[in-house]
Amino acid sequence: INKILKNLYLSKKESEKFNMKNIKTILYFFVLNIASVLQGNENSVKQKILFLGLHKETFLSSSFIKKEDIILLVDKSTALNHAEKIAKYGKVIVVDDYYNSGEVTLAAIKCFKETPYTALIALSESDILRAGAIRDYLHIKGQSLKSAKAFRDKILMKNILESNGIKTAPFKLLKNEIDLIYFIQGKGYPVIVKPRKAYGAVETYVLKNKNDLEKLLKTKGVFDEFQSEKYLVESFISGSMYHIDGLVYDNEIVFICPSEYTSTCLEMDKKESLSRKGYSASYILPQDSSVAKELIFLTKRVLDALPTPKSTAFFLEVFRKENGELIVCEIASRVGGHPNPHVLWNAFAIDLKEEFIRMQAGFSPSFSWKEKPKYLGSIALGTTKGKFKGLSSNLKEFKEKNLFIDQGNTYEISSGFLSLAAYFIIPAPNKSSFIKEAENIASYFYSRDCWNFE
């Protein structure tokens, strides 16, 4: 009981904001916790959990949460297209405009009054900020809005890291197009222009020369009369790039896995530059390698510097300059996108999404994954312009894969991960063999064997 009271302790500043609605909320959770303690089982009390967005099933069945205890908040299109699937949940709330209005927040607050829930689950990067705001408003445990902003707003993130002695690429918030011109005059080409809150290399531009600059300045929606401060510019860092996937539980890193890109997310977007490969690829680094150890040490520094949630998943990207210096690109407080979770499942037997759900729901991780991994990598391929003919039978036999496009359908040139066509998981005994295998797959996938370009 003392532990429960400690968890419910409020500072004087917080208590001044309280009203009867807040007190009723606290009492509700107090009763739940008391009943749980008396029964000696933290999971014994039936608790409702709100999921923002369609709860896509992970590789393993999420047996620790019963479907009847899940409240699902989705958009109208998803509800229509997945009616049979979402009917299995305890309660489904449908909003007309999920992404461009405050409907989700209004629905979440209304739902809480009618059916109080003890946790709010947000898996998508697009839900991180509003989930934090809703938690703050309803006094639900989990990542706060302050923490969410530090992981979503690249300007705030970089400022925090640099104030803690962690290097990032030189950058500047673009209040207008003149800021970009000044930055290039001072730092030179190449530079990268990207949204301060986007993800997956969406709307990211590499400027190598004056022609690229003029093309961007003429691009509709980047700079306009409202000077929205949507974008930032940063110097292009040449060298290697890595991503680090992991879990923090009770303020400690309980799982971490560094990997090296052989083709980055930026290469997925062939609409921006047809010279790009059209795919992203990376492989798991040996855990005892010197590079992996350096990346793990840097990851700990980054998580300590930021207002990291007590329990969360994370996805960090880091550059390594030719002189060996490590430069932080950015970090997200979520699981990395396709196909990272699948690679980690095959390598460590860890279902990273399920563990992330467990922690957001207030449970401890399963700690069931193995410590010695199989060394694997993956290649994620975007679409190309043409009709998809399908994959040959022999390729299906020896490669683990997942297709996101349908045979016989016509597609356009890839615009990054928004146009993900397929991924393949590849054995990676060493870097050279992985690169060779990834290039072979890409060469085949974009050939006339798979596509009709006429």
Short mmCIF file of C-alpha atoms in Angstrom, two decimals:
data_model
loop_
_atom_site.label_atom_id
_atom_site.label_comp_id
_atom_site.label_asym_id
_atom_site.label_seq_id
_atom_site.Cartn_x
_atom_site.Cartn_y
_atom_site.Cartn_z
CA ILE A 1 0.00 0.00 0.00
CA ASN A 2 2.91 2.35 0.77
CA LYS A 3 4.27 1.68 -2.73
CA ILE A 4 0.89 2.59 -4.24
CA LEU A 5 0.68 5.79 -2.21
CA LYS A 6 4.18 6.73 -3.34
CA ASN A 7 3.19 6.25 -6.98
CA LEU A 8 0.17 8.50 -6.45
CA TYR A 9 2.19 11.25 -4.70
CA LEU A 10 1.77 14.65 -6.30
CA SER A 11 3.93 17.71 -5.97
CA LYS A 12 2.38 20.89 -4.64
CA LYS A 13 2.37 22.39 -8.14
CA GLU A 14 0.57 19.34 -9.53
CA SER A 15 -1.96 19.21 -6.70
CA GLU A 16 -3.00 22.82 -7.33
CA LYS A 17 -4.22 21.76 -10.80
CA PHE A 18 -6.47 19.06 -9.37
CA ASN A 19 -10.26 19.05 -9.44
CA MET A 20 -12.92 16.45 -8.70
CA LYS A 21 -12.43 14.76 -12.10
CA ASN A 22 -8.74 14.19 -11.31
CA ILE A 23 -9.51 12.87 -7.84
CA LYS A 24 -12.04 10.39 -9.24
CA THR A 25 -9.40 9.19 -11.69
CA ILE A 26 -6.83 8.68 -8.93
CA LEU A 27 -9.35 6.83 -6.76
CA TYR A 28 -10.23 4.56 -9.68
CA PHE A 29 -6.61 3.53 -10.18
CA PHE A 30 -6.09 3.29 -6.40
CA VAL A 31 -8.89 0.73 -6.11
CA LEU A 32 -7.50 -1.24 -9.05
CA ASN A 33 -4.05 -1.38 -7.48
CA ILE A 34 -5.35 -2.28 -4.01
CA ALA A 35 -7.37 -5.17 -5.44
CA SER A 36 -4.35 -6.31 -7.43
CA VAL A 37 -2.05 -6.28 -4.37
CA LEU A 38 -4.56 -8.14 -2.22
CA GLN A 39 -4.81 -10.85 -4.87
CA GLY A 40 -1.02 -11.00 -5.20
CA ASN A 41 -1.06 -10.67 -8.96
CA GLU A 42 -0.49 -7.39 -10.83
CA ASN A 43 -2.32 -8.76 -13.89
CA SER A 44 -5.30 -10.20 -12.02
CA VAL A 45 -7.49 -7.09 -12.26
CA LYS A 46 -9.31 -6.64 -15.54
CA GLN A 47 -7.98 -3.40 -16.98
CA LYS A 48 -9.10 -1.67 -20.15
CA ILE A 49 -6.37 -0.54 -22.55
CA LEU A 50 -6.78 1.99 -25.35
CA PHE A 51 -4.90 1.42 -28.62
CA LEU A 52 -4.45 4.36 -30.97
CA GLY A 53 -4.70 3.13 -34.54
CA LEU A 54 -5.28 -0.38 -35.78
CA HIS A 55 -3.55 -2.86 -33.48
CA LYS A 56 -1.73 -4.95 -36.06
CA GLU A 57 -1.00 -8.38 -34.64
CA THR A 58 2.66 -9.03 -33.91
CA PHE A 59 4.46 -12.17 -35.06
CA LEU A 60 3.44 -13.97 -31.87
CA SER A 61 -0.05 -13.77 -30.42
CA SER A 62 -0.41 -11.09 -27.72
CA SER A 63 -1.84 -13.43 -25.10
CA PHE A 64 -1.15 -11.12 -22.15
CA ILE A 65 -3.98 -8.77 -23.19
CA LYS A 66 -7.42 -10.19 -23.86
CA LYS A 67 -9.13 -8.73 -26.91
CA GLU A 68 -12.25 -7.96 -24.91
CA ASP A 69 -10.16 -5.62 -22.73
CA ILE A 70 -8.87 -3.63 -25.71
CA ILE A 71 -10.46 -0.38 -26.83
CA LEU A 72 -9.52 0.39 -30.43
CA LEU A 73 -9.59 3.94 -31.81
CA VAL A 74 -9.35 3.99 -35.62
CA ASP A 75 -10.27 6.02 -38.70
CA LYS A 76 -13.36 5.31 -40.80
CA SER A 77 -11.42 3.85 -43.72
CA THR A 78 -9.63 1.33 -41.52
CA ALA A 79 -12.89 0.36 -39.84
CA LEU A 80 -14.49 -0.38 -43.22
CA ASN A 81 -11.52 -2.26 -44.68
CA HIS A 82 -10.86 -4.37 -41.58
CA ALA A 83 -14.39 -4.75 -40.19
CA GLU A 84 -14.07 -8.48 -39.49
CA LYS A 85 -10.74 -8.10 -37.73
CA ILE A 86 -11.61 -5.19 -35.46
CA ALA A 87 -14.96 -6.72 -34.49
CA LYS A 88 -13.00 -9.02 -32.17
CA TYR A 89 -12.04 -6.17 -29.86
CA GLY A 90 -13.98 -5.17 -26.76
CA LYS A 91 -14.83 -1.69 -28.02
CA VAL A 92 -14.17 0.10 -31.30
CA ILE A 93 -14.29 3.88 -31.71
CA VAL A 94 -14.31 5.26 -35.25
CA VAL A 95 -13.39 8.85 -36.18
CA ASP A 96 -13.81 10.52 -39.57
CA ASP A 97 -10.43 12.27 -39.74
CA TYR A 98 -7.72 10.44 -37.82
CA TYR A 99 -4.65 12.29 -39.08
CA ASN A 100 -5.63 15.92 -39.70
CA SER A 101 -7.87 16.93 -36.81
CA GLY A 102 -8.32 16.74 -33.05
CA GLU A 103 -11.02 14.07 -33.32
CA VAL A 104 -8.79 11.35 -31.88
CA THR A 105 -8.09 13.36 -28.73
CA LEU A 106 -11.76 14.22 -28.23
CA ALA A 107 -12.75 10.58 -28.69
CA ALA A 108 -10.06 9.36 -26.26
CA ILE A 109 -11.22 11.79 -23.54
CA LYS A 110 -14.88 10.93 -24.04
CA CYS A 111 -14.08 7.22 -23.95
CA PHE A 112 -12.18 7.62 -20.68
CA LYS A 113 -15.24 9.15 -19.02
CA GLU A 114 -17.43 6.28 -20.22
CA THR A 115 -14.97 3.38 -19.96
CA PRO A 116 -11.89 4.34 -17.92
CA TYR A 117 -8.70 2.75 -19.26
CA THR A 118 -5.43 2.27 -17.41
CA ALA A 119 -3.02 2.53 -20.32
CA LEU A 120 -2.76 4.13 -23.74
CA ILE A 121 -0.78 2.28 -26.43
CA ALA A 122 0.79 4.20 -29.32
CA LEU A 123 2.94 2.23 -31.77
CA SER A 124 3.06 4.62 -34.71
CA GLU A 125 5.36 7.62 -34.83
CA SER A 126 2.38 9.70 -35.93
CA ASP A 127 0.64 9.02 -32.59
CA ILE A 128 3.55 9.67 -30.22
CA LEU A 129 2.87 13.38 -29.58
CA ARG A 130 -0.89 13.23 -29.08
CA ALA A 131 -0.57 10.10 -26.95
CA GLY A 132 1.74 12.04 -24.62
CA ALA A 133 -0.71 14.94 -24.44
CA ILE A 134 -3.66 12.64 -23.70
CA ARG A 135 -1.72 10.83 -20.97
CA ASP A 136 -0.83 14.14 -19.35
CA TYR A 137 -4.43 15.35 -19.44
CA LEU A 138 -5.89 12.13 -18.04
CA HIS A 139 -2.98 11.50 -15.62
CA ILE A 140 -2.19 8.11 -17.18
CA LYS A 141 1.27 6.64 -16.73
CA GLY A 142 3.55 6.45 -19.73
CA GLN A 143 5.48 8.79 -21.99
CA SER A 144 4.59 12.44 -21.35
CA LEU A 145 4.20 15.15 -23.96
CA LYS A 146 7.48 16.73 -22.86
CA SER A 147 9.31 13.47 -23.46
CA ALA A 148 7.49 12.84 -26.75
CA LYS A 149 8.49 16.25 -28.09
CA ALA A 150 12.17 15.59 -27.33
CA PHE A 151 12.03 12.42 -29.42
CA ARG A 152 9.86 13.80 -32.24
CA ASP A 153 11.08 17.36 -32.76
CA LYS A 154 14.54 17.09 -34.33
CA ILE A 155 15.43 20.70 -33.44
CA LEU A 156 14.64 20.19 -29.74
CA MET A 157 16.33 16.77 -29.80
CA LYS A 158 19.57 18.10 -31.29
CA ASN A 159 19.65 21.07 -28.92
CA ILE A 160 19.34 18.77 -25.91
CA LEU A 161 22.02 16.40 -27.18
CA GLU A 162 24.48 19.17 -28.01
CA SER A 163 23.96 20.78 -24.59
CA ASN A 164 25.04 17.42 -23.13
CA GLY A 165 28.19 17.21 -25.21
CA ILE A 166 26.82 14.75 -27.79
CA LYS A 167 27.68 15.66 -31.36
CA THR A 168 25.09 16.04 -34.11
CA ALA A 169 25.49 17.29 -37.67
CA PRO A 170 25.56 21.12 -37.95
CA PHE A 171 21.93 22.19 -38.35
CA LYS A 172 19.54 25.13 -38.48
CA LEU A 173 15.79 25.60 -38.22
CA LEU A 174 14.49 27.02 -41.50
CA LYS A 175 12.18 29.93 -40.78
CA ASN A 176 12.29 30.85 -44.45
CA GLU A 177 14.20 30.15 -47.64
CA ILE A 178 16.81 32.82 -46.86
CA ASP A 179 17.90 30.76 -43.81
CA LEU A 180 18.68 27.88 -46.17
CA ILE A 181 20.69 30.11 -48.51
CA TYR A 182 22.70 31.51 -45.59
CA PHE A 183 23.38 28.02 -44.20
CA ILE A 184 24.72 26.78 -47.52
CA GLN A 185 26.89 29.89 -47.88
CA GLY A 186 28.40 29.16 -44.46
CA LYS A 187 28.65 25.36 -44.51
CA GLY A 188 28.75 24.54 -48.22
CA TYR A 189 27.21 21.63 -50.13
CA PRO A 190 25.97 18.95 -49.73
CA VAL A 191 23.17 19.52 -47.22
CA ILE A 192 19.99 17.69 -46.23
CA VAL A 193 16.63 19.44 -45.84
CA LYS A 194 13.97 17.49 -43.93
CA PRO A 195 10.85 18.04 -41.81
CA ARG A 196 11.59 18.53 -38.14
CA LYS A 197 8.87 16.03 -37.09
CA ALA A 198 8.55 13.59 -40.00
CA TYR A 199 9.93 10.03 -40.17
CA GLY A 200 10.99 7.37 -42.69
CA ALA A 201 12.89 9.87 -44.87
CA VAL A 202 9.60 11.41 -46.02
CA GLU A 203 10.01 14.80 -47.77
CA THR A 204 13.78 14.63 -47.30
CA TYR A 205 15.94 16.39 -49.89
CA VAL A 206 19.68 16.16 -50.55
CA LEU A 207 21.11 19.34 -52.12
CA LYS A 208 24.44 18.76 -53.84
CA ASN A 209 24.69 21.98 -55.84
CA LYS A 210 23.02 25.23 -56.89
CA ASN A 211 20.70 23.44 -59.30
CA ASP A 212 19.35 21.24 -56.47
CA LEU A 213 18.80 24.38 -54.36
CA GLU A 214 16.85 26.15 -57.09
CA LYS A 215 14.75 23.05 -57.72
CA LEU A 216 13.83 22.81 -54.04
CA LEU A 217 12.99 26.50 -53.76
CA LYS A 218 10.51 26.02 -56.62
CA THR A 219 8.98 22.89 -55.06
CA LYS A 220 5.41 23.50 -53.94
CA GLY A 221 4.72 23.17 -50.22
CA VAL A 222 8.28 23.44 -48.86
CA PHE A 223 8.47 27.22 -48.47
CA ASP A 224 5.35 29.37 -48.56
CA GLU A 225 3.96 32.68 -47.37
CA PHE A 226 3.14 31.32 -43.91
CA GLN A 227 6.79 30.54 -43.00
CA SER A 228 5.66 27.52 -40.98
CA GLU A 229 9.13 26.49 -39.69
CA LYS A 230 8.38 22.93 -40.74
CA TYR A 231 11.87 22.10 -42.03
CA LEU A 232 15.46 22.09 -40.84
CA VAL A 233 18.71 21.89 -42.78
CA GLU A 234 21.80 19.98 -41.71
CA SER A 235 25.19 19.24 -43.19
CA PHE A 236 25.51 15.95 -45.04
CA ILE A 237 27.75 13.53 -43.13
CA SER A 238 29.79 11.19 -45.33
CA GLY A 239 30.88 7.81 -43.98
CA SER A 240 29.04 4.83 -42.49
CA MET A 241 25.59 4.85 -40.91
CA TYR A 242 24.15 2.62 -38.19
CA HIS A 243 20.87 2.00 -36.42
CA ILE A 244 20.49 0.76 -32.86
CA ASP A 245 17.28 -0.99 -31.80
CA GLY A 246 16.45 -1.59 -28.16
CA LEU A 247 14.27 -1.55 -25.06
CA VAL A 248 14.48 0.43 -21.83
CA TYR A 249 12.69 -1.01 -18.81
CA ASP A 250 12.64 0.68 -15.40
CA ASN A 251 15.33 3.14 -16.61
CA GLU A 252 17.72 0.37 -17.69
CA ILE A 253 18.56 -0.87 -21.19
CA VAL A 254 17.42 -4.50 -21.19
CA PHE A 255 17.89 -5.17 -24.90
CA ILE A 256 20.11 -3.49 -27.49
CA CYS A 257 21.23 -4.41 -31.00
CA PRO A 258 23.47 -2.25 -33.25
CA SER A 259 23.28 -2.76 -37.03
CA GLU A 260 25.08 -1.20 -39.99
CA TYR A 261 23.33 0.19 -43.05
CA THR A 262 24.72 -0.79 -46.44
CA SER A 263 21.98 1.29 -48.08
CA THR A 264 20.06 3.86 -46.01
CA CYS A 265 16.39 4.86 -45.81
CA LEU A 266 17.22 7.85 -47.99
CA GLU A 267 18.01 5.48 -50.86
CA MET A 268 14.40 4.26 -50.89
CA ASP A 269 13.05 7.47 -52.41
CA LYS A 270 13.65 7.26 -56.16
CA LYS A 271 11.03 9.92 -56.86
CA GLU A 272 13.37 12.52 -55.40
CA SER A 273 16.37 11.15 -57.29
CA LEU A 274 16.26 8.35 -59.85
CA SER A 275 19.95 7.66 -59.10
CA ARG A 276 18.98 6.27 -55.69
CA LYS A 277 18.98 2.49 -55.27
CA GLY A 278 15.31 2.14 -54.38
CA TYR A 279 16.04 -0.01 -51.34
CA SER A 280 17.34 0.11 -47.79
CA ALA A 281 19.53 -2.65 -46.33
CA SER A 282 21.31 -3.32 -43.04
CA TYR A 283 22.85 -6.21 -41.10
CA ILE A 284 23.39 -6.98 -37.40
CA LEU A 285 26.88 -6.20 -36.13
CA PRO A 286 28.73 -8.82 -34.04
CA GLN A 287 27.90 -7.93 -30.43
CA ASP A 288 31.54 -8.08 -29.33
CA SER A 289 32.91 -5.90 -32.15
CA SER A 290 34.59 -2.60 -31.22
CA VAL A 291 32.10 -0.61 -33.33
CA ALA A 292 29.12 -2.25 -31.60
CA LYS A 293 30.58 -1.45 -28.19
CA GLU A 294 31.12 2.20 -29.15
CA LEU A 295 27.56 2.46 -30.44
CA ILE A 296 26.13 0.92 -27.26
CA PHE A 297 28.10 3.38 -25.13
CA LEU A 298 26.86 6.33 -27.22
CA THR A 299 23.26 5.04 -27.05
CA LYS A 300 23.41 5.09 -23.24
CA ARG A 301 24.65 8.69 -23.31
CA VAL A 302 21.85 9.72 -25.67
CA LEU A 303 19.13 8.08 -23.57
CA ASP A 304 20.54 9.64 -20.39
CA ALA A 305 20.60 13.09 -21.99
CA LEU A 306 17.00 13.02 -23.23
CA PRO A 307 13.83 12.86 -21.07
CA THR A 308 13.56 9.16 -21.87
CA PRO A 309 10.43 7.38 -20.60
CA LYS A 310 10.98 4.99 -17.71
CA SER A 311 10.09 2.14 -20.06
CA THR A 312 10.14 2.39 -23.85
CA ALA A 313 11.44 1.04 -27.13
CA PHE A 314 13.96 3.14 -29.05
CA PHE A 315 15.41 3.41 -32.54
CA LEU A 316 18.63 5.44 -32.87
CA GLU A 317 20.51 6.33 -36.05
CA VAL A 318 24.19 7.30 -35.95
CA PHE A 319 26.80 8.39 -38.51
CA ARG A 320 30.44 7.37 -38.33
CA LYS A 321 32.77 9.76 -40.10
CA GLU A 322 35.83 8.54 -41.95
CA ASN A 323 37.99 9.57 -38.97
CA GLY A 324 35.92 7.32 -36.67
CA GLU A 325 33.95 10.12 -34.97
CA LEU A 326 30.33 9.21 -34.13
CA ILE A 327 27.61 11.75 -34.95
CA VAL A 328 24.00 11.29 -33.84
CA CYS A 329 21.43 11.57 -36.63
CA GLU A 330 18.19 11.14 -34.65
CA ILE A 331 16.35 8.88 -32.22
CA ALA A 332 12.71 7.76 -31.88
CA SER A 333 10.89 6.43 -28.81
CA ARG A 334 9.31 3.51 -30.68
CA VAL A 335 10.17 0.28 -32.46
CA GLY A 336 11.99 0.67 -35.79
CA GLY A 337 9.94 0.15 -38.92
CA HIS A 338 9.81 -2.79 -41.34
CA PRO A 339 11.69 -5.04 -41.51
CA ASN A 340 13.73 -4.43 -38.34
CA PRO A 341 11.37 -6.19 -35.90
CA HIS A 342 11.29 -9.27 -38.14
CA VAL A 343 15.08 -9.42 -38.34
CA LEU A 344 15.35 -9.18 -34.56
CA TRP A 345 12.73 -11.92 -34.12
CA ASN A 346 14.71 -14.25 -36.38
CA ALA A 347 18.02 -13.30 -34.76
CA PHE A 348 17.14 -13.12 -31.04
CA ALA A 349 13.62 -14.60 -30.80
CA ILE A 350 12.47 -11.22 -29.47
CA ASP A 351 9.14 -9.78 -30.56
CA LEU A 352 10.07 -6.13 -30.07
CA LYS A 353 6.58 -4.79 -30.79
CA GLU A 354 4.97 -7.11 -28.28
CA GLU A 355 7.54 -6.17 -25.62
CA PHE A 356 6.85 -2.48 -26.35
CA ILE A 357 3.11 -3.08 -25.97
CA ARG A 358 3.69 -4.95 -22.70
CA MET A 359 5.64 -2.05 -21.22
CA GLN A 360 3.15 0.61 -22.36
CA ALA A 361 0.38 -1.49 -20.83
CA GLY A 362 2.20 -1.49 -17.49
CA PHE A 363 3.65 -5.01 -17.59
CA SER A 364 7.28 -6.05 -17.44
CA PRO A 365 9.03 -7.41 -20.54
CA SER A 366 8.91 -11.16 -21.05
CA PHE A 367 12.75 -11.42 -20.98
CA SER A 368 12.35 -14.55 -23.11
CA TRP A 369 14.75 -13.66 -25.92
CA LYS A 370 18.09 -15.37 -26.48
CA GLU A 371 21.40 -13.60 -25.86
CA LYS A 372 23.42 -15.15 -28.68
CA PRO A 373 21.87 -14.10 -31.99
CA LYS A 374 21.95 -15.50 -35.46
CA TYR A 375 23.66 -12.88 -37.59
CA LEU A 376 21.16 -11.69 -40.15
CA GLY A 377 20.34 -8.66 -42.23
CA SER A 378 17.49 -7.44 -44.38
CA ILE A 379 16.68 -5.53 -47.53
CA ALA A 380 13.53 -3.41 -47.87
CA LEU A 381 12.57 -2.62 -51.47
CA GLY A 382 10.33 0.13 -52.79
CA THR A 383 7.97 -0.04 -55.73
CA THR A 384 8.88 0.85 -59.31
CA LYS A 385 6.80 2.08 -62.24
CA GLY A 386 5.12 -0.87 -63.91
CA LYS A 387 2.90 -3.93 -63.39
CA PHE A 388 4.11 -6.41 -60.77
CA LYS A 389 4.34 -9.93 -62.24
CA GLY A 390 5.25 -11.73 -59.00
CA LEU A 391 8.29 -13.66 -57.74
CA SER A 392 9.69 -16.85 -59.21
CA SER A 393 9.09 -20.06 -57.25
CA ASN A 394 12.79 -20.71 -56.55
CA LEU A 395 13.14 -17.32 -54.84
CA LYS A 396 10.19 -18.12 -52.61
CA GLU A 397 11.92 -21.30 -51.44
CA PHE A 398 15.21 -19.96 -50.13
CA LYS A 399 14.43 -16.43 -48.95
CA GLU A 400 12.23 -15.40 -46.05
CA LYS A 401 10.16 -12.55 -47.39
CA ASN A 402 7.07 -10.45 -47.06
CA LEU A 403 5.30 -8.81 -49.99
CA PHE A 404 3.22 -5.64 -49.58
CA ILE A 405 2.16 -5.45 -53.24
CA ASP A 406 -0.12 -7.68 -55.30
CA GLN A 407 0.62 -9.58 -58.47
CA GLY A 408 -1.06 -7.96 -61.47
CA ASN A 409 -1.33 -4.48 -59.94
CA THR A 410 0.35 -1.40 -61.40
CA TYR A 411 2.58 0.83 -59.22
CA GLU A 412 4.56 4.05 -59.36
CA ILE A 413 8.22 4.81 -58.57
CA SER A 414 9.06 4.51 -54.88
CA SER A 415 8.71 7.54 -52.59
CA GLY A 416 10.47 6.00 -49.60
CA PHE A 417 8.96 3.68 -46.99
CA LEU A 418 5.49 4.96 -47.91
CA SER A 419 5.93 2.84 -51.05
CA LEU A 420 7.37 -0.29 -49.43
CA ALA A 421 7.00 -3.24 -51.82
CA ALA A 422 8.77 -6.12 -50.07
CA TYR A 423 11.47 -7.15 -47.66
CA PHE A 424 13.79 -10.15 -47.49
CA ILE A 425 15.75 -11.46 -44.51
CA ILE A 426 19.28 -12.50 -45.43
CA PRO A 427 21.97 -14.50 -43.55
CA ALA A 428 24.87 -12.14 -42.80
CA PRO A 429 28.05 -14.04 -41.83
CA ASN A 430 30.02 -10.95 -42.86
CA LYS A 431 29.51 -7.56 -44.49
CA SER A 432 30.79 -8.43 -47.96
CA SER A 433 28.62 -11.53 -48.38
CA PHE A 434 25.57 -9.62 -47.12
CA ILE A 435 26.11 -6.76 -49.58
CA LYS A 436 26.53 -9.20 -52.46
CA GLU A 437 23.32 -11.08 -51.57
CA ALA A 438 21.35 -7.84 -51.09
CA GLU A 439 22.49 -6.52 -54.47
CA ASN A 440 21.55 -9.81 -56.15
CA ILE A 441 18.04 -9.64 -54.68
CA ALA A 442 17.61 -5.98 -55.72
CA SER A 443 18.85 -6.73 -59.23
CA TYR A 444 16.36 -9.58 -59.58
CA PHE A 445 13.45 -7.73 -57.95
CA TYR A 446 13.72 -4.74 -60.28
CA SER A 447 14.17 -6.87 -63.42
CA ARG A 448 11.69 -7.85 -66.11
CA ASP A 449 11.36 -11.21 -64.35
CA CYS A 450 9.23 -9.42 -61.72
CA TRP A 451 7.88 -6.37 -63.54
CA ASN A 452 6.24 -5.49 -66.81
CA PHE A 453 7.58 -2.02 -67.65
CA GLU A 454 5.57 -1.51 -70.83
#
